Every structure is written in C-alpha cells, then in structure tokens.
PDB file of N, CA and C in Angstrom:
ATOM      1  N   MET A   5      99.024 151.663 106.982  1.00  0.00           N
ATOM      2  CA  MET A   5     100.489 150.863 107.273  1.00  0.00           C
ATOM      3  C   MET A   5     100.585 149.795 108.400  1.00  0.00           C
ATOM      4  N   LYS A   6     101.521 149.728 108.428  1.00  0.00           N
ATOM      5  CA  LYS A   6     101.805 148.634 109.901  1.00  0.00           C
ATOM      6  C   LYS A   6     101.900 149.587 111.142  1.00  0.00           C
ATOM      7  N   LYS A   7     101.994 149.043 111.958  1.00  0.00           N
ATOM      8  CA  LYS A   7     102.797 149.311 113.726  1.00  0.00           C
ATOM      9  C   LYS A   7     103.608 149.363 113.294  1.00  0.00           C
ATOM     10  N   GLY A   8     104.928 150.213 113.567  1.00  0.00           N
ATOM     11  CA  GLY A   8     106.142 150.311 113.652  1.00  0.00           C
ATOM     12  C   GLY A   8     106.876 150.135 112.476  1.00  0.00           C
ATOM     13  N   SER A   9     105.917 150.684 111.092  1.00  0.00           N
ATOM     14  CA  SER A   9     106.996 150.768 109.733  1.00  0.00           C
ATOM     15  C   SER A   9     107.357 152.007 109.772  1.00  0.00           C
ATOM     16  N   PHE A  10     108.196 152.002 109.035  1.00  0.00           N
ATOM     17  CA  PHE A  10     108.625 153.442 108.547  1.00  0.00           C
ATOM     18  C   PHE A  10     108.529 153.951 107.096  1.00  0.00           C
ATOM     19  N   GLU A  11     108.112 155.072 106.527  1.00  0.00           N
ATOM     20  CA  GLU A  11     107.935 155.604 105.473  1.00  0.00           C
ATOM     21  C   GLU A  11     109.226 156.303 104.844  1.00  0.00           C
ATOM     22  N   TRP A  12     109.380 156.220 103.605  1.00  0.00           N
ATOM     23  CA  TRP A  12     110.629 157.141 103.792  1.00  0.00           C
ATOM     24  C   TRP A  12     109.979 158.584 103.263  1.00  0.00           C
ATOM     25  N   THR A  13     109.733 159.524 103.872  1.00  0.00           N
ATOM     26  CA  THR A  13     109.065 160.760 103.282  1.00  0.00           C
ATOM     27  C   THR A  13     110.139 161.413 103.135  1.00  0.00           C
ATOM     28  N   ARG A  14     109.898 162.789 102.413  1.00  0.00           N
ATOM     29  CA  ARG A  14     110.848 164.018 101.614  1.00  0.00           C
ATOM     30  C   ARG A  14     111.413 164.773 102.823  1.00  0.00           C
ATOM     31  N   ALA A  15     110.564 164.330 104.132  1.00  0.00           N
ATOM     32  CA  ALA A  15     111.613 165.137 105.279  1.00  0.00           C
ATOM     33  C   ALA A  15     112.564 164.822 105.423  1.00  0.00           C
ATOM     34  N   ALA A  16     112.108 163.340 105.774  1.00  0.00           N
ATOM     35  CA  ALA A  16     112.971 161.946 105.967  1.00  0.00           C
ATOM     36  C   ALA A  16     114.783 162.241 105.403  1.00  0.00           C
ATOM     37  N   HIS A  17     114.541 162.289 104.457  1.00  0.00           N
ATOM     38  CA  HIS A  17     115.582 162.505 103.210  1.00  0.00           C
ATOM     39  C   HIS A  17     116.524 163.732 103.381  1.00  0.00           C
ATOM     40  N   ASP A  18     115.863 164.905 104.115  1.00  0.00           N
ATOM     41  CA  ASP A  18     116.495 166.052 103.486  1.00  0.00           C
ATOM     42  C   ASP A  18     117.226 165.693 104.650  1.00  0.00           C
ATOM     43  N   ALA A  19     116.491 164.965 106.301  1.00  0.00           N
ATOM     44  CA  ALA A  19     117.082 165.133 107.509  1.00  0.00           C
ATOM     45  C   ALA A  19     118.487 163.942 107.328  1.00  0.00           C
ATOM     46  N   PHE A  20     118.278 162.876 106.889  1.00  0.00           N
ATOM     47  CA  PHE A  20     119.530 161.917 106.608  1.00  0.00           C
ATOM     48  C   PHE A  20     120.872 162.769 105.861  1.00  0.00           C
ATOM     49  N   GLU A  21     120.107 163.517 104.807  1.00  0.00           N
ATOM     50  CA  GLU A  21     121.167 164.138 104.148  1.00  0.00           C
ATOM     51  C   GLU A  21     121.729 165.073 104.643  1.00  0.00           C
ATOM     52  N   LYS A  22     120.993 166.257 106.002  1.00  0.00           N
ATOM     53  CA  LYS A  22     121.471 166.817 106.465  1.00  0.00           C
ATOM     54  C   LYS A  22     122.235 166.511 107.588  1.00  0.00           C
ATOM     55  N   LEU A  23     122.137 165.406 108.065  1.00  0.00           N
ATOM     56  CA  LEU A  23     123.033 164.640 109.247  1.00  0.00           C
ATOM     57  C   LEU A  23     124.470 164.096 108.301  1.00  0.00           C
ATOM     58  N   LYS A  24     123.760 163.611 107.367  1.00  0.00           N
ATOM     59  CA  LYS A  24     125.001 163.461 106.388  1.00  0.00           C
ATOM     60  C   LYS A  24     126.234 164.236 106.828  1.00  0.00           C
ATOM     61  N   THR A  25     125.879 165.279 105.830  1.00  0.00           N
ATOM     62  CA  THR A  25     126.401 166.704 106.224  1.00  0.00           C
ATOM     63  C   THR A  25     127.235 167.129 107.211  1.00  0.00           C
ATOM     64  N   LYS A  26     126.302 167.069 108.122  1.00  0.00           N
ATOM     65  CA  LYS A  26     126.891 167.219 109.589  1.00  0.00           C
ATOM     66  C   LYS A  26     128.035 166.739 110.089  1.00  0.00           C
ATOM     67  N   LEU A  27     127.689 165.182 109.973  1.00  0.00           N
ATOM     68  CA  LEU A  27     129.159 164.369 110.249  1.00  0.00           C
ATOM     69  C   LEU A  27     130.465 164.454 109.301  1.00  0.00           C
ATOM     70  N   CYS A  28     130.177 164.888 108.079  1.00  0.00           N
ATOM     71  CA  CYS A  28     131.163 164.798 107.248  1.00  0.00           C
ATOM     72  C   CYS A  28     132.416 165.999 107.534  1.00  0.00           C
ATOM     73  N   GLU A  29     131.399 167.096 108.148  1.00  0.00           N
ATOM     74  CA  GLU A  29     132.550 168.263 108.304  1.00  0.00           C
ATOM     75  C   GLU A  29     132.146 168.446 109.478  1.00  0.00           C
ATOM     76  N   GLY A  30     133.541 168.243 109.952  1.00  0.00           N
ATOM     77  CA  GLY A  30     133.298 168.525 111.552  1.00  0.00           C
ATOM     78  C   GLY A  30     133.969 170.250 111.294  1.00  0.00           C
ATOM     79  N   PRO A  31     134.407 170.160 112.283  1.00  0.00           N
ATOM     80  CA  PRO A  31     134.836 171.763 112.992  1.00  0.00           C
ATOM     81  C   PRO A  31     136.298 171.967 112.742  1.00  0.00           C
ATOM     82  N   ILE A  32     136.297 173.057 111.757  1.00  0.00           N
ATOM     83  CA  ILE A  32     137.981 172.918 110.704  1.00  0.00           C
ATOM     84  C   ILE A  32     138.743 173.989 111.569  1.00  0.00           C
ATOM     85  N   LEU A  33     140.008 173.410 112.324  1.00  0.00           N
ATOM     86  CA  LEU A  33     141.002 174.055 112.318  1.00  0.00           C
ATOM     87  C   LEU A  33     141.871 175.077 111.872  1.00  0.00           C
ATOM     88  N   ALA A  34     141.921 176.243 112.238  1.00  0.00           N
ATOM     89  CA  ALA A  34     142.649 177.245 111.008  1.00  0.00           C
ATOM     90  C   ALA A  34     144.016 176.818 111.517  1.00  0.00           C
ATOM     91  N   LEU A  35     145.064 177.466 110.439  1.00  0.00           N
ATOM     92  CA  LEU A  35     147.025 177.381 110.106  1.00  0.00           C
ATOM     93  C   LEU A  35     146.912 178.561 111.061  1.00  0.00           C
ATOM     94  N   SER A  36     148.119 177.862 111.734  1.00  0.00           N
ATOM     95  CA  SER A  36     149.261 178.843 112.707  1.00  0.00           C
ATOM     96  C   SER A  36     149.327 180.252 111.386  1.00  0.00           C
ATOM     97  N   ASN A  37     149.123 181.044 112.143  1.00  0.00           N
ATOM     98  CA  ASN A  37     150.417 182.463 111.725  1.00  0.00           C
ATOM     99  C   ASN A  37     150.792 182.469 112.251  1.00  0.00           C
ATOM    100  N   PHE A  38     152.290 183.013 112.151  1.00  0.00           N
ATOM    101  CA  PHE A  38     153.337 183.027 113.685  1.00  0.00           C
ATOM    102  C   PHE A  38     154.025 184.573 113.042  1.00  0.00           C
ATOM    103  N   ASP A  39     153.234 185.388 112.302  1.00  0.00           N
ATOM    104  CA  ASP A  39     153.217 186.741 112.574  1.00  0.00           C
ATOM    105  C   ASP A  39     152.249 187.349 113.212  1.00  0.00           C
ATOM    106  N   LYS A  40     151.065 186.833 113.402  1.00  0.00           N
ATOM    107  CA  LYS A  40     150.012 187.362 114.900  1.00  0.00           C
ATOM    108  C   LYS A  40     150.293 187.045 116.220  1.00  0.00           C
ATOM    109  N   LEU A  41     149.687 187.402 117.090  1.00  0.00           N
ATOM    110  CA  LEU A  41     149.740 186.739 118.375  1.00  0.00           C
ATOM    111  C   LEU A  41     148.729 186.111 118.439  1.00  0.00           C
ATOM    112  N   PHE A  42     149.753 184.619 119.763  1.00  0.00           N
ATOM    113  CA  PHE A  42     148.276 183.581 120.266  1.00  0.00           C
ATOM    114  C   PHE A  42     147.311 184.197 121.134  1.00  0.00           C
ATOM    115  N   LYS A  43     146.708 183.336 121.701  1.00  0.00           N
ATOM    116  CA  LYS A  43     145.643 183.751 122.598  1.00  0.00           C
ATOM    117  C   LYS A  43     145.269 182.235 123.298  1.00  0.00           C
ATOM    118  N   ILE A  44     145.287 181.946 124.796  1.00  0.00           N
ATOM    119  CA  ILE A  44     145.030 180.589 125.419  1.00  0.00           C
ATOM    120  C   ILE A  44     143.726 180.849 125.922  1.00  0.00           C
ATOM    121  N   ASP A  45     143.008 179.810 125.818  1.00  0.00           N
ATOM    122  CA  ASP A  45     141.609 180.279 126.424  1.00  0.00           C
ATOM    123  C   ASP A  45     141.301 178.741 127.392  1.00  0.00           C
ATOM    124  N   CYS A  46     141.696 178.913 128.554  1.00  0.00           N
ATOM    125  CA  CYS A  46     141.325 177.607 129.426  1.00  0.00           C
ATOM    126  C   CYS A  46     140.266 177.202 130.730  1.00  0.00           C
ATOM    127  N   ASP A  47     139.596 175.843 130.517  1.00  0.00           N
ATOM    128  CA  ASP A  47     138.752 176.226 130.888  1.00  0.00           C
ATOM    129  C   ASP A  47     138.675 175.160 132.317  1.00  0.00           C
ATOM    130  N   ALA A  48     139.242 175.181 133.706  1.00  0.00           N
ATOM    131  CA  ALA A  48     139.783 174.528 134.396  1.00  0.00           C
ATOM    132  C   ALA A  48     138.567 173.949 135.234  1.00  0.00           C
ATOM    133  N   ARG A  49     137.407 173.430 134.864  1.00  0.00           N
ATOM    134  CA  ARG A  49     136.234 173.154 135.803  1.00  0.00           C
ATOM    135  C   ARG A  49     136.407 171.478 135.420  1.00  0.00           C
ATOM    136  N   GLY A  50     135.941 171.050 137.009  1.00  0.00           N
ATOM    137  CA  GLY A  50     135.635 169.575 137.204  1.00  0.00           C
ATOM    138  C   GLY A  50     136.797 168.536 137.181  1.00  0.00           C
ATOM    139  N   VAL A  51     136.351 167.530 136.026  1.00  0.00           N
ATOM    140  CA  VAL A  51     137.903 166.905 136.178  1.00  0.00           C
ATOM    141  C   VAL A  51     138.644 166.607 135.522  1.00  0.00           C
ATOM    142  N   GLY A  52     138.673 167.813 134.446  1.00  0.00           N
ATOM    143  CA  GLY A  52     139.952 168.142 133.677  1.00  0.00           C
ATOM    144  C   GLY A  52     139.768 169.302 133.031  1.00  0.00           C
ATOM    145  N   ILE A  53     141.177 169.456 132.372  1.00  0.00           N
ATOM    146  CA  ILE A  53     141.378 170.943 132.090  1.00  0.00           C
ATOM    147  C   ILE A  53     140.919 170.981 130.423  1.00  0.00           C
ATOM    148  N   ARG A  54     140.418 171.683 129.690  1.00  0.00           N
ATOM    149  CA  ARG A  54     140.683 172.144 128.484  1.00  0.00           C
ATOM    150  C   ARG A  54     141.115 173.341 128.384  1.00  0.00           C
ATOM    151  N   ILE A  55     142.060 173.036 127.395  1.00  0.00           N
ATOM    152  CA  ILE A  55     142.933 174.650 126.735  1.00  0.00           C
ATOM    153  C   ILE A  55     142.534 174.364 124.950  1.00  0.00           C
ATOM    154  N   ALA A  56     142.597 175.847 124.324  1.00  0.00           N
ATOM    155  CA  ALA A  56     142.364 175.983 123.265  1.00  0.00           C
ATOM    156  C   ALA A  56     143.372 177.254 122.803  1.00  0.00           C
ATOM    157  N   LEU A  57     143.790 177.085 122.144  1.00  0.00           N
ATOM    158  CA  LEU A  57     144.859 177.620 121.075  1.00  0.00           C
ATOM    159  C   LEU A  57     144.000 178.281 120.525  1.00  0.00           C
ATOM    160  N   MET A  58     144.425 179.740 119.884  1.00  0.00           N
ATOM    161  CA  MET A  58     143.869 181.047 118.984  1.00  0.00           C
ATOM    162  C   MET A  58     144.410 182.230 118.472  1.00  0.00           C
ATOM    163  N   GLN A  59     143.758 182.111 117.805  1.00  0.00           N
ATOM    164  CA  GLN A  59     144.465 183.665 116.995  1.00  0.00           C
ATOM    165  C   GLN A  59     143.032 184.111 115.735  1.00  0.00           C
ATOM    166  N   ASP A  60     142.802 185.437 116.371  1.00  0.00           N
ATOM    167  CA  ASP A  60     142.107 186.004 115.803  1.00  0.00           C
ATOM    168  C   ASP A  60     140.743 185.369 115.908  1.00  0.00           C
ATOM    169  N   GLN A  61     140.373 185.019 116.904  1.00  0.00           N
ATOM    170  CA  GLN A  61     138.933 183.802 117.081  1.00  0.00           C
ATOM    171  C   GLN A  61     139.012 182.966 116.633  1.00  0.00           C
ATOM    172  N   HIS A  62     139.705 182.204 115.986  1.00  0.00           N
ATOM    173  CA  HIS A  62     139.892 180.770 115.261  1.00  0.00           C
ATOM    174  C   HIS A  62     140.619 180.045 116.126  1.00  0.00           C
ATOM    175  N   TYR A  63     139.986 179.063 116.345  1.00  0.00           N
ATOM    176  CA  TYR A  63     140.592 178.221 116.918  1.00  0.00           C
ATOM    177  C   TYR A  63     141.838 177.293 116.224  1.00  0.00           C
ATOM    178  N   ILE A  64     142.927 176.862 116.694  1.00  0.00           N
ATOM    179  CA  ILE A  64     144.318 176.866 116.193  1.00  0.00           C
ATOM    180  C   ILE A  64     144.532 175.329 116.063  1.00  0.00           C
ATOM    181  N   ASN A  65     144.534 175.039 117.859  1.00  0.00           N
ATOM    182  CA  ASN A  65     144.588 173.633 118.338  1.00  0.00           C
ATOM    183  C   ASN A  65     144.208 173.727 119.252  1.00  0.00           C
ATOM    184  N   TYR A  66     143.849 172.081 120.198  1.00  0.00           N
ATOM    185  CA  TYR A  66     142.882 172.012 121.129  1.00  0.00           C
ATOM    186  C   TYR A  66     143.923 170.897 122.161  1.00  0.00           C
ATOM    187  N   PHE A  67     143.773 171.066 123.578  1.00  0.00           N
ATOM    188  CA  PHE A  67     144.906 170.268 124.219  1.00  0.00           C
ATOM    189  C   PHE A  67     143.147 169.914 125.426  1.00  0.00           C
ATOM    190  N   SER A  68     143.440 168.622 125.871  1.00  0.00           N
ATOM    191  CA  SER A  68     142.423 168.338 127.441  1.00  0.00           C
ATOM    192  C   SER A  68     143.663 167.321 128.139  1.00  0.00           C
ATOM    193  N   GLU A  69     143.240 167.020 129.467  1.00  0.00           N
ATOM    194  CA  GLU A  69     143.727 166.203 129.802  1.00  0.00           C
ATOM    195  C   GLU A  69     142.891 166.733 131.136  1.00  0.00           C
ATOM    196  N   LYS A  70     142.455 164.744 131.620  1.00  0.00           N
ATOM    197  CA  LYS A  70     141.860 164.391 132.951  1.00  0.00           C
ATOM    198  C   LYS A  70     142.678 164.418 134.023  1.00  0.00           C
ATOM    199  N   LEU A  71     142.492 165.496 135.283  1.00  0.00           N
ATOM    200  CA  LEU A  71     143.241 165.567 136.696  1.00  0.00           C
ATOM    201  C   LEU A  71     143.088 164.269 137.197  1.00  0.00           C
ATOM    202  N   ASN A  72     144.362 164.412 138.148  1.00  0.00           N
ATOM    203  CA  ASN A  72     143.968 163.184 138.908  1.00  0.00           C
ATOM    204  C   ASN A  72     144.116 163.450 140.094  1.00  0.00           C
ATOM    205  N   ASP A  73     143.952 162.424 140.998  1.00  0.00           N
ATOM    206  CA  ASP A  73     142.674 162.503 142.453  1.00  0.00           C
ATOM    207  C   ASP A  73     143.156 164.172 143.228  1.00  0.00           C
ATOM    208  N   SER A  74     144.328 163.574 143.105  1.00  0.00           N
ATOM    209  CA  SER A  74     145.100 164.845 144.120  1.00  0.00           C
ATOM    210  C   SER A  74     144.842 166.630 143.268  1.00  0.00           C
ATOM    211  N   ARG A  75     144.989 166.807 142.181  1.00  0.00           N
ATOM    212  CA  ARG A  75     144.766 167.831 141.189  1.00  0.00           C
ATOM    213  C   ARG A  75     143.062 168.343 140.975  1.00  0.00           C
ATOM    214  N   LYS A  76     142.348 167.158 141.464  1.00  0.00           N
ATOM    215  CA  LYS A  76     141.269 167.484 141.659  1.00  0.00           C
ATOM    216  C   LYS A  76     140.426 168.485 142.518  1.00  0.00           C
ATOM    217  N   ASN A  77     141.433 168.055 143.678  1.00  0.00           N
ATOM    218  CA  ASN A  77     140.678 168.565 144.744  1.00  0.00           C
ATOM    219  C   ASN A  77     141.739 170.458 144.802  1.00  0.00           C
ATOM    220  N   TYR A  78     142.369 170.619 143.773  1.00  0.00           N
ATOM    221  CA  TYR A  78     142.503 171.777 143.406  1.00  0.00           C
ATOM    222  C   TYR A  78     141.722 173.693 143.464  1.00  0.00           C
ATOM    223  N   TYR A  79     141.939 174.457 144.359  1.00  0.00           N
ATOM    224  CA  TYR A  79     140.712 175.430 144.118  1.00  0.00           C
ATOM    225  C   TYR A  79     140.953 175.616 142.799  1.00  0.00           C
ATOM    226  N   THR A  80     139.791 176.147 142.255  1.00  0.00           N
ATOM    227  CA  THR A  80     139.842 176.592 140.222  1.00  0.00           C
ATOM    228  C   THR A  80     140.737 177.704 140.038  1.00  0.00           C
ATOM    229  N   TYR A  81     141.454 178.001 140.544  1.00  0.00           N
ATOM    230  CA  TYR A  81     142.363 179.395 140.161  1.00  0.00           C
ATOM    231  C   TYR A  81     143.746 178.063 140.374  1.00  0.00           C
ATOM    232  N   ASP A  82     143.744 177.464 141.171  1.00  0.00           N
ATOM    233  CA  ASP A  82     145.263 177.116 141.065  1.00  0.00           C
ATOM    234  C   ASP A  82     144.957 175.610 139.615  1.00  0.00           C
ATOM    235  N   LYS A  83     143.740 174.949 139.540  1.00  0.00           N
ATOM    236  CA  LYS A  83     143.754 174.105 138.375  1.00  0.00           C
ATOM    237  C   LYS A  83     143.992 175.127 136.739  1.00  0.00           C
ATOM    238  N   GLU A  84     143.411 176.441 136.715  1.00  0.00           N
ATOM    239  CA  GLU A  84     143.596 177.059 136.069  1.00  0.00           C
ATOM    240  C   GLU A  84     144.819 178.028 135.691  1.00  0.00           C
ATOM    241  N   PHE A  85     145.503 178.122 136.585  1.00  0.00           N
ATOM    242  CA  PHE A  85     147.229 178.338 136.610  1.00  0.00           C
ATOM    243  C   PHE A  85     147.709 177.266 135.776  1.00  0.00           C
ATOM    244  N   TYR A  86     147.132 175.559 136.257  1.00  0.00           N
ATOM    245  CA  TYR A  86     148.092 174.369 136.180  1.00  0.00           C
ATOM    246  C   TYR A  86     147.714 174.294 134.670  1.00  0.00           C
ATOM    247  N   ALA A  87     146.432 174.644 134.446  1.00  0.00           N
ATOM    248  CA  ALA A  87     146.125 174.723 133.002  1.00  0.00           C
ATOM    249  C   ALA A  87     146.926 175.600 131.955  1.00  0.00           C
ATOM    250  N   LEU A  88     147.026 176.413 132.533  1.00  0.00           N
ATOM    251  CA  LEU A  88     148.009 177.545 131.422  1.00  0.00           C
ATOM    252  C   LEU A  88     149.617 177.041 131.950  1.00  0.00           C
ATOM    253  N   ILE A  89     150.071 175.985 132.412  1.00  0.00           N
ATOM    254  CA  ILE A  89     151.932 175.857 132.838  1.00  0.00           C
ATOM    255  C   ILE A  89     151.575 174.847 131.927  1.00  0.00           C
ATOM    256  N   ARG A  90     150.280 173.554 131.443  1.00  0.00           N
ATOM    257  CA  ARG A  90     150.442 172.421 130.228  1.00  0.00           C
ATOM    258  C   ARG A  90     150.139 173.371 129.226  1.00  0.00           C
ATOM    259  N   ALA A  91     149.551 174.283 128.926  1.00  0.00           N
ATOM    260  CA  ALA A  91     148.908 175.299 127.800  1.00  0.00           C
ATOM    261  C   ALA A  91     150.656 175.488 127.289  1.00  0.00           C
ATOM    262  N   LEU A  92     151.245 176.169 128.306  1.00  0.00           N
ATOM    263  CA  LEU A  92     152.584 176.879 127.910  1.00  0.00           C
ATOM    264  C   LEU A  92     153.805 175.629 127.180  1.00  0.00           C
ATOM    265  N   ASP A  93     153.494 174.422 128.015  1.00  0.00           N
ATOM    266  CA  ASP A  93     154.807 173.547 127.799  1.00  0.00           C
ATOM    267  C   ASP A  93     154.184 172.873 126.377  1.00  0.00           C
ATOM    268  N   HIS A  94     152.895 172.585 126.074  1.00  0.00           N
ATOM    269  CA  HIS A  94     152.200 171.444 125.285  1.00  0.00           C
ATOM    270  C   HIS A  94     153.007 172.432 123.616  1.00  0.00           C
ATOM    271  N   TRP A  95     152.468 173.675 123.833  1.00  0.00           N
ATOM    272  CA  TRP A  95     152.371 174.570 122.528  1.00  0.00           C
ATOM    273  C   TRP A  95     153.358 175.470 122.455  1.00  0.00           C
ATOM    274  N   SER A  96     154.498 175.379 123.110  1.00  0.00           N
ATOM    275  CA  SER A  96     155.882 176.210 123.313  1.00  0.00           C
ATOM    276  C   SER A  96     156.439 176.447 121.937  1.00  0.00           C
ATOM    277  N   HIS A  97     156.426 175.272 120.766  1.00  0.00           N
ATOM    278  CA  HIS A  97     157.295 175.661 120.103  1.00  0.00           C
ATOM    279  C   HIS A  97     156.305 176.522 119.129  1.00  0.00           C
ATOM    280  N   HIS A  98     154.952 176.920 119.242  1.00  0.00           N
ATOM    281  CA  HIS A  98     153.753 177.800 118.639  1.00  0.00           C
ATOM    282  C   HIS A  98     154.002 179.030 119.622  1.00  0.00           C
ATOM    283  N   LEU A  99     154.591 179.186 120.722  1.00  0.00           N
ATOM    284  CA  LEU A  99     154.250 180.790 121.533  1.00  0.00           C
ATOM    285  C   LEU A  99     156.161 180.973 122.176  1.00  0.00           C
ATOM    286  N   ARG A 100     156.901 180.117 121.336  1.00  0.00           N
ATOM    287  CA  ARG A 100     158.125 180.852 121.980  1.00  0.00           C
ATOM    288  C   ARG A 100     158.190 182.200 120.670  1.00  0.00           C
ATOM    289  N   PRO A 101     158.654 181.748 120.149  1.00  0.00           N
ATOM    290  CA  PRO A 101     158.665 182.929 118.327  1.00  0.00           C
ATOM    291  C   PRO A 101     158.225 184.459 119.330  1.00  0.00           C
ATOM    292  N   LYS A 102     156.877 184.490 119.719  1.00  0.00           N
ATOM    293  CA  LYS A 102     156.230 185.566 119.858  1.00  0.00           C
ATOM    294  C   LYS A 102     156.085 185.889 121.687  1.00  0.00           C
TER     295      LYS A 102
END
C-alpha cells in the first residue's frame, strides 16, 4: 500500500454509516402540552445566556443570547435573573395560560 492511501474497510464503512445517521438525526424537541406545567432552565455563565423550556424532562424550545459588554459584567445572580426575565418575555405565549 502506498504511503497516504486509504483503504475502505468494513470498519470505515460502519463508521461512515454511523456518522451519516448522527448528522441526519438531530435532537428532537417535544411538542408543547398546555395541560402540563412548563419548566425553565437557565444558564447564565460567561458571555451569553442559554435558556431551555422543558416539560416532563423533555426540551420544548431553546433560546440563547449573547450579552452586551455591560451585561457581561453583571454578577452571576443578576445574569440568571436577566435570563429568567428574557425567558418569560420570549415564551409568554407558552407560559401565560399557566
């Protein structure tokens, strides 16, 4: 075999098929059930906020936002409070009925 040549083996084929499957099957969000309560999960560390809307430990929706320079300097508690306010504003159509 020449230096740098590639041989298509069974293991390579299996790895390629697994990679195709993973690329085509992203995480699937669950549908909202307005008869159940919603949960908001916030992460406000670093340079942005990440917020997930959940029901029964399944993700319903996701929202993220990069913080501006002044908000980056907030204490973590204040960033989390800001993330909660943004979540309530962003998903008010989901959360208002409950």
